PDB file of C-alpha atoms in Angstrom:
ATOM      1  CA  MET O   7      31.737  27.255   3.329  1.00  0.00           C
ATOM      2  CA  SER O   8      28.748  26.953   1.003  1.00  0.00           C
ATOM      3  CA  GLU O   9      25.347  28.238   2.033  1.00  0.00           C
ATOM      4  CA  GLU O  10      22.196  26.168   2.024  1.00  0.00           C
ATOM      5  CA  PRO O  11      20.228  26.714  -1.190  1.00  0.00           C
ATOM      6  CA  SER O  12      17.204  28.958  -0.818  1.00  0.00           C
ATOM      7  CA  ALA O  13      13.802  27.340  -0.968  1.00  0.00           C
ATOM      8  CA  ILE O  14      11.948  27.648  -4.244  1.00  0.00           C
ATOM      9  CA  LEU O  15       8.899  29.801  -3.598  1.00  0.00           C
ATOM     10  CA  PRO O  16       5.697  29.926  -5.639  1.00  0.00           C
ATOM     11  CA  PRO O  17       5.216  33.173  -7.563  1.00  0.00           C
ATOM     12  CA  ARG O  18       2.427  35.555  -6.646  1.00  0.00           C
ATOM     13  CA  SER O  19       0.484  34.496  -9.744  1.00  0.00           C
ATOM     14  CA  VAL O  20       0.257  30.956  -8.332  1.00  0.00           C
ATOM     15  CA  LEU O  21      -0.902  32.161  -4.917  1.00  0.00           C
ATOM     16  CA  ASP O  22      -3.530  34.324  -6.577  1.00  0.00           C
ATOM     17  CA  ALA O  23      -4.720  31.481  -8.792  1.00  0.00           C
ATOM     18  CA  PHE O  24      -5.227  29.207  -5.764  1.00  0.00           C
ATOM     19  CA  GLY O  25      -6.811  32.020  -3.771  1.00  0.00           C
ATOM     20  CA  VAL O  26      -4.273  31.951  -0.920  1.00  0.00           C
ATOM     21  CA  SER O  27      -2.494  34.856   0.698  1.00  0.00           C
ATOM     22  CA  GLY O  28       0.345  35.287   3.122  1.00  0.00           C
ATOM     23  CA  THR O  29       4.091  34.915   3.266  1.00  0.00           C
ATOM     24  CA  PRO O  30       5.408  31.544   2.025  1.00  0.00           C
ATOM     25  CA  GLU O  31       7.211  29.641   4.807  1.00  0.00           C
ATOM     26  CA  PRO O  32       9.403  26.664   3.814  1.00  0.00           C
ATOM     27  CA  LEU O  33       8.383  23.415   5.532  1.00  0.00           C
ATOM     28  CA  ALA O  34      10.791  20.827   6.901  1.00  0.00           C
ATOM     29  CA  GLY O  35      10.779  17.263   5.643  1.00  0.00           C
ATOM     30  CA  GLY O  36      10.216  15.675   2.273  1.00  0.00           C
ATOM     31  CA  GLN O  37      12.558  17.059  -0.309  1.00  0.00           C
ATOM     32  CA  GLY O  38      12.479  20.554   1.160  1.00  0.00           C
ATOM     33  CA  ARG O  39      10.284  21.921  -1.627  1.00  0.00           C
ATOM     34  CA  SER O  40       6.998  22.457   0.206  1.00  0.00           C
ATOM     35  CA  VAL O  41       5.950  25.840   1.552  1.00  0.00           C
ATOM     36  CA  ARG O  42       3.098  26.863   3.804  1.00  0.00           C
ATOM     37  CA  VAL O  43       1.077  29.914   2.875  1.00  0.00           C
ATOM     38  CA  GLY O  44      -1.611  30.608   5.454  1.00  0.00           C
ATOM     39  CA  GLY O  45      -3.788  27.514   5.639  1.00  0.00           C
ATOM     40  CA  ALA O  46      -2.368  25.929   2.475  1.00  0.00           C
ATOM     41  CA  VAL O  47       0.689  23.939   1.468  1.00  0.00           C
ATOM     42  CA  LEU O  48       2.114  24.474  -2.018  1.00  0.00           C
ATOM     43  CA  LYS O  49       4.789  22.412  -3.715  1.00  0.00           C
ATOM     44  CA  PRO O  50       6.088  21.802  -7.218  1.00  0.00           C
ATOM     45  CA  ALA O  51       3.984  19.238  -9.048  1.00  0.00           C
ATOM     46  CA  GLU O  52       5.410  15.726  -8.847  1.00  0.00           C
ATOM     47  CA  GLY O  53       4.970  13.710 -12.005  1.00  0.00           C
ATOM     48  CA  ALA O  54       3.015  14.612 -15.081  1.00  0.00           C
ATOM     49  CA  GLU O  55       0.101  17.033 -14.887  1.00  0.00           C
ATOM     50  CA  GLU O  56      -2.226  14.141 -15.742  1.00  0.00           C
ATOM     51  CA  GLU O  57      -1.105  12.319 -12.586  1.00  0.00           C
ATOM     52  CA  CYS O  58      -1.459  15.410 -10.382  1.00  0.00           C
ATOM     53  CA  GLU O  59      -4.976  16.123 -11.642  1.00  0.00           C
ATOM     54  CA  TRP O  60      -5.950  12.484 -11.112  1.00  0.00           C
ATOM     55  CA  ALA O  61      -4.489  12.424  -7.568  1.00  0.00           C
ATOM     56  CA  ALA O  62      -6.402  15.585  -6.689  1.00  0.00           C
ATOM     57  CA  SER O  63      -9.659  14.019  -7.866  1.00  0.00           C
ATOM     58  CA  VAL O  64      -8.972  10.892  -5.777  1.00  0.00           C
ATOM     59  CA  PHE O  65      -8.179  12.851  -2.614  1.00  0.00           C
ATOM     60  CA  GLU O  66     -11.230  15.077  -3.084  1.00  0.00           C
ATOM     61  CA  ARG O  67     -13.442  11.993  -2.861  1.00  0.00           C
ATOM     62  CA  LEU O  68     -11.825  10.368   0.180  1.00  0.00           C
ATOM     63  CA  PRO O  69     -14.228  10.035   3.119  1.00  0.00           C
ATOM     64  CA  ARG O  70     -13.791  12.070   6.288  1.00  0.00           C
ATOM     65  CA  GLY O  71     -13.877  10.387   9.675  1.00  0.00           C
ATOM     66  CA  ALA O  72     -12.752   7.021   8.286  1.00  0.00           C
ATOM     67  CA  GLY O  73      -9.753   6.530  10.589  1.00  0.00           C
ATOM     68  CA  PHE O  74      -7.400   8.899   8.794  1.00  0.00           C
ATOM     69  CA  ARG O  75      -7.183  12.514   7.676  1.00  0.00           C
ATOM     70  CA  ALA O  76      -6.101  13.614   4.210  1.00  0.00           C
ATOM     71  CA  PRO O  77      -5.391  17.155   3.009  1.00  0.00           C
ATOM     72  CA  ARG O  78      -8.012  18.355   0.562  1.00  0.00           C
ATOM     73  CA  PRO O  79      -6.504  19.569  -2.715  1.00  0.00           C
ATOM     74  CA  LEU O  80      -7.045  23.180  -3.672  1.00  0.00           C
ATOM     75  CA  ARG O  81      -8.043  24.110  -7.191  1.00  0.00           C
ATOM     76  CA  SER O  82      -7.650  27.321  -9.095  1.00  0.00           C
ATOM     77  CA  ALA O  83     -10.619  29.455 -10.077  1.00  0.00           C
ATOM     78  CA  ALA O  84     -10.430  27.661 -13.433  1.00  0.00           C
ATOM     79  CA  GLY O  85     -10.704  24.279 -11.679  1.00  0.00           C
ATOM     80  CA  CYS O  86      -7.084  23.206 -12.190  1.00  0.00           C
ATOM     81  CA  ALA O  87      -5.062  21.253  -9.622  1.00  0.00           C
ATOM     82  CA  VAL O  88      -1.781  22.369 -11.242  1.00  0.00           C
ATOM     83  CA  VAL O  89      -0.936  26.024 -11.850  1.00  0.00           C
ATOM     84  CA  GLU O  90       2.409  26.975 -13.420  1.00  0.00           C
ATOM     85  CA  GLY O  91       3.904  23.713 -12.187  1.00  0.00           C
ATOM     86  CA  TRP O  92       2.586  24.031  -8.611  1.00  0.00           C
ATOM     87  CA  THR O  93      -0.026  22.106  -6.630  1.00  0.00           C
ATOM     88  CA  ALA O  94      -1.793  23.193  -3.438  1.00  0.00           C
ATOM     89  CA  ALA O  95      -3.648  21.490  -0.603  1.00  0.00           C
ATOM     90  CA  GLU O  96      -4.997  22.403   2.782  1.00  0.00           C
ATOM     91  CA  PHE O  97      -2.461  22.408   5.618  1.00  0.00           C
ATOM     92  CA  VAL O  98      -2.959  19.597   8.145  1.00  0.00           C
ATOM     93  CA  GLU O  99      -1.492  19.674  11.643  1.00  0.00           C
ATOM     94  CA  GLY O 100       0.770  16.914  12.901  1.00  0.00           C
ATOM     95  CA  ARG O 101       4.252  15.635  13.555  1.00  0.00           C
ATOM     96  CA  PRO O 102       5.711  13.040  11.192  1.00  0.00           C
ATOM     97  CA  GLY O 103       6.203   9.396  12.130  1.00  0.00           C
ATOM     98  CA  PRO O 104       7.157   6.647  11.987  1.00  0.00           C
ATOM     99  CA  ARG O 105       9.509   6.735  14.995  1.00  0.00           C
ATOM    100  CA  GLY O 106       7.479   5.581  17.994  1.00  0.00           C
ATOM    101  CA  GLN O 107       4.316   5.628  15.875  1.00  0.00           C
ATOM    102  CA  TRP O 108       4.398   2.358  13.945  1.00  0.00           C
ATOM    103  CA  PRO O 109       0.976   1.128  15.168  1.00  0.00           C
ATOM    104  CA  GLY O 110      -0.517   4.464  14.085  1.00  0.00           C
ATOM    105  CA  VAL O 111       1.179   4.285  10.665  1.00  0.00           C
ATOM    106  CA  VAL O 112      -0.196   0.780  10.115  1.00  0.00           C
ATOM    107  CA  ALA O 113      -3.693   1.799  11.280  1.00  0.00           C
ATOM    108  CA  ALA O 114      -3.678   4.840   8.995  1.00  0.00           C
ATOM    109  CA  GLY O 115      -2.503   2.677   6.099  1.00  0.00           C
ATOM    110  CA  ARG O 116      -5.281   0.163   6.653  1.00  0.00           C
ATOM    111  CA  ALA O 117      -7.920   2.880   6.822  1.00  0.00           C
ATOM    112  CA  LEU O 118      -6.607   4.700   3.740  1.00  0.00           C
ATOM    113  CA  HIS O 119      -6.338   1.554   1.654  1.00  0.00           C
ATOM    114  CA  ALA O 120      -9.825   0.440   2.629  1.00  0.00           C
ATOM    115  CA  ALA O 121     -11.030   3.787   1.249  1.00  0.00           C
ATOM    116  CA  LEU O 122      -9.002   3.307  -1.945  1.00  0.00           C
ATOM    117  CA  ARG O 123     -10.059  -0.292  -2.557  1.00  0.00           C
ATOM    118  CA  THR O 124     -12.597   0.444  -5.297  1.00  0.00           C
ATOM    119  CA  GLN O 125     -10.435   2.896  -7.238  1.00  0.00           C
ATOM    120  CA  PRO O 126      -9.587   1.677 -10.764  1.00  0.00           C
ATOM    121  CA  ARG O 127      -5.995   1.293 -11.897  1.00  0.00           C
ATOM    122  CA  PRO O 128      -4.759   4.515 -13.540  1.00  0.00           C
ATOM    123  CA  GLY O 129      -3.134   4.061 -16.950  1.00  0.00           C
ATOM    124  CA  PHE O 130      -0.292   6.495 -16.295  1.00  0.00           C
ATOM    125  CA  LEU O 131       1.393   4.003 -13.937  1.00  0.00           C
ATOM    126  CA  ASP O 132       2.729   2.127 -16.976  1.00  0.00           C
ATOM    127  CA  ARG O 133       4.242   5.300 -18.432  1.00  0.00           C
ATOM    128  CA  ARG O 134       6.233   6.422 -15.392  1.00  0.00           C
ATOM    129  CA  THR O 135      10.018   6.235 -15.778  1.00  0.00           C
ATOM    130  CA  HIS O 136      11.313   7.885 -12.600  1.00  0.00           C
ATOM    131  CA  PRO O 137      13.745   5.817 -10.455  1.00  0.00           C
ATOM    132  CA  TRP O 138      11.112   4.870  -7.867  1.00  0.00           C
ATOM    133  CA  ALA O 139       8.742   3.491 -10.507  1.00  0.00           C
ATOM    134  CA  VAL O 140      11.555   1.526 -12.145  1.00  0.00           C
ATOM    135  CA  ALA O 141      12.683   0.137  -8.765  1.00  0.00           C
ATOM    136  CA  ASP O 142       9.094  -0.877  -8.004  1.00  0.00           C
ATOM    137  CA  ARG O 143       8.789  -2.813 -11.269  1.00  0.00           C
ATOM    138  CA  VAL O 144      12.180  -4.479 -10.702  1.00  0.00           C
ATOM    139  CA  ALA O 145      11.160  -5.504  -7.179  1.00  0.00           C
ATOM    140  CA  TRP O 146       7.984  -7.114  -8.520  1.00  0.00           C
ATOM    141  CA  GLY O 147       9.742  -8.919 -11.373  1.00  0.00           C
ATOM    142  CA  GLU O 148       8.176  -6.841 -14.136  1.00  0.00           C
ATOM    143  CA  GLN O 149      11.408  -5.274 -15.348  1.00  0.00           C
ATOM    144  CA  GLU O 150      15.125  -5.957 -15.213  1.00  0.00           C
ATOM    145  CA  ALA O 151      17.650  -3.399 -14.031  1.00  0.00           C
ATOM    146  CA  ASP O 152      21.069  -2.546 -15.386  1.00  0.00           C
ATOM    147  CA  VAL O 153      23.276  -1.710 -12.417  1.00  0.00           C
ATOM    148  CA  VAL O 154      26.950  -0.939 -11.986  1.00  0.00           C
ATOM    149  CA  ALA O 155      29.186  -3.965 -11.407  1.00  0.00           C
ATOM    150  CA  GLU O 156      29.546  -3.318  -7.665  1.00  0.00           C
ATOM    151  CA  LEU O 157      25.776  -3.574  -7.195  1.00  0.00           C
ATOM    152  CA  ALA O 158      25.151  -6.647  -9.326  1.00  0.00           C
ATOM    153  CA  GLU O 159      25.765  -9.156  -6.521  1.00  0.00           C
ATOM    154  CA  PRO O 160      23.740  -7.356  -3.829  1.00  0.00           C
ATOM    155  CA  LEU O 161      20.859  -6.860  -6.278  1.00  0.00           C
ATOM    156  CA  SER O 162      20.959 -10.499  -7.251  1.00  0.00           C
ATOM    157  CA  ALA O 163      20.862 -11.526  -3.582  1.00  0.00           C
ATOM    158  CA  LEU O 164      17.856  -9.285  -2.940  1.00  0.00           C
ATOM    159  CA  LEU O 165      15.969 -10.523  -5.999  1.00  0.00           C
ATOM    160  CA  ALA O 166      16.538 -14.120  -4.865  1.00  0.00           C
ATOM    161  CA  LEU O 167      14.642 -13.358  -1.654  1.00  0.00           C
ATOM    162  CA  ARG O 168      11.415 -12.491  -3.490  1.00  0.00           C
ATOM    163  CA  ARG O 169       8.438 -14.741  -2.868  1.00  0.00           C
ATOM    164  CA  PRO O 170       5.004 -14.802  -4.533  1.00  0.00           C
ATOM    165  CA  VAL O 171       2.296 -12.620  -2.981  1.00  0.00           C
ATOM    166  CA  GLU O 172      -1.229 -13.946  -3.235  1.00  0.00           C
ATOM    167  CA  ALA O 173      -3.159 -10.832  -2.172  1.00  0.00           C
ATOM    168  CA  ALA O 174      -5.067  -8.887  -4.814  1.00  0.00           C
ATOM    169  CA  ALA O 175      -3.523  -5.662  -6.108  1.00  0.00           C
ATOM    170  CA  GLN O 176      -5.197  -2.308  -5.607  1.00  0.00           C
ATOM    171  CA  LEU O 177      -4.325   1.370  -5.529  1.00  0.00           C
ATOM    172  CA  ILE O 178      -1.888   2.010  -2.676  1.00  0.00           C
ATOM    173  CA  HIS O 179       0.265   4.759  -1.164  1.00  0.00           C
ATOM    174  CA  GLY O 180       3.757   3.536  -2.016  1.00  0.00           C
ATOM    175  CA  ASP O 181       5.655   5.791   0.416  1.00  0.00           C
ATOM    176  CA  LEU O 182       3.555   5.702   3.552  1.00  0.00           C
ATOM    177  CA  THR O 183       6.001   5.476   6.459  1.00  0.00           C
ATOM    178  CA  GLY O 184       7.369   9.031   6.486  1.00  0.00           C
ATOM    179  CA  ASN O 185       4.154  10.569   5.206  1.00  0.00           C
ATOM    180  CA  VAL O 186       1.842  10.070   8.160  1.00  0.00           C
ATOM    181  CA  LEU O 187       1.410  12.972  10.589  1.00  0.00           C
ATOM    182  CA  PHE O 188       0.243  12.628  14.188  1.00  0.00           C
ATOM    183  CA  ALA O 189      -1.607  15.190  16.306  1.00  0.00           C
ATOM    184  CA  PRO O 190      -3.031  14.584  19.803  1.00  0.00           C
ATOM    185  CA  GLY O 191      -6.664  13.564  19.770  1.00  0.00           C
ATOM    186  CA  ARG O 192      -6.908  13.413  15.985  1.00  0.00           C
ATOM    187  CA  ASP O 193      -6.766  10.675  13.376  1.00  0.00           C
ATOM    188  CA  PRO O 194      -3.385  10.317  11.638  1.00  0.00           C
ATOM    189  CA  ALA O 195      -3.025  12.426   8.497  1.00  0.00           C
ATOM    190  CA  VAL O 196      -1.708  10.866   5.278  1.00  0.00           C
ATOM    191  CA  ILE O 197       0.172  13.241   2.970  1.00  0.00           C
ATOM    192  CA  ASP O 198       2.254  13.207  -0.232  1.00  0.00           C
ATOM    193  CA  PHE O 199       0.359  10.472  -2.059  1.00  0.00           C
ATOM    194  CA  SER O 200       2.641   8.201  -4.134  1.00  0.00           C
ATOM    195  CA  PRO O 201       0.305   5.975  -6.142  1.00  0.00           C
ATOM    196  CA  TYR O 202       1.195   2.400  -7.055  1.00  0.00           C
ATOM    197  CA  TRP O 203      -0.852  -0.671  -7.931  1.00  0.00           C
ATOM    198  CA  ARG O 204       0.222  -3.425  -5.547  1.00  0.00           C
ATOM    199  CA  PRO O 205      -1.160  -5.827  -2.929  1.00  0.00           C
ATOM    200  CA  TRP O 206      -1.889  -4.251   0.424  1.00  0.00           C
TER     201      TRP O 206
END
């Protein structure tokens, strides 16, 4: 019987750089790579450093009390949002949705996207090549996909169901449903920002 792989923990140099102390505790959910250290959550940087720095600057400017909560990014003493491949943000309380929380997920999404409406389109979106970015472009008819023979027919059937969308595109969170946390008496918290430029 094989054992579960151990969580990847940030080195002490990363904790020191972000000014956090304590014992790293792996967090459930996501891809199992996030750890809580005191009042902070650290995880390996997702995407290029350019994207992580940009996302931190966006989340730093989000309004408070606008119908949603968002974890504030932490920066190193040198002002960096990425240190040795790690990012950090304040820990926010809450249990994940969406089960039984769909109205709250939708409300949080509306509030977040109203706050993001004036953000300009970041150039790095065109340079992303990870599977989710490719799938997004295929879904919106901007790219074709080479798939194994067994998937050709189902993909073709799905693509045939696409219809034009008239709404204007803007910066959105492309993976909202499992990334909204709920706590009694508090606005929903939106975490793990996955930026895309699509209609909302």
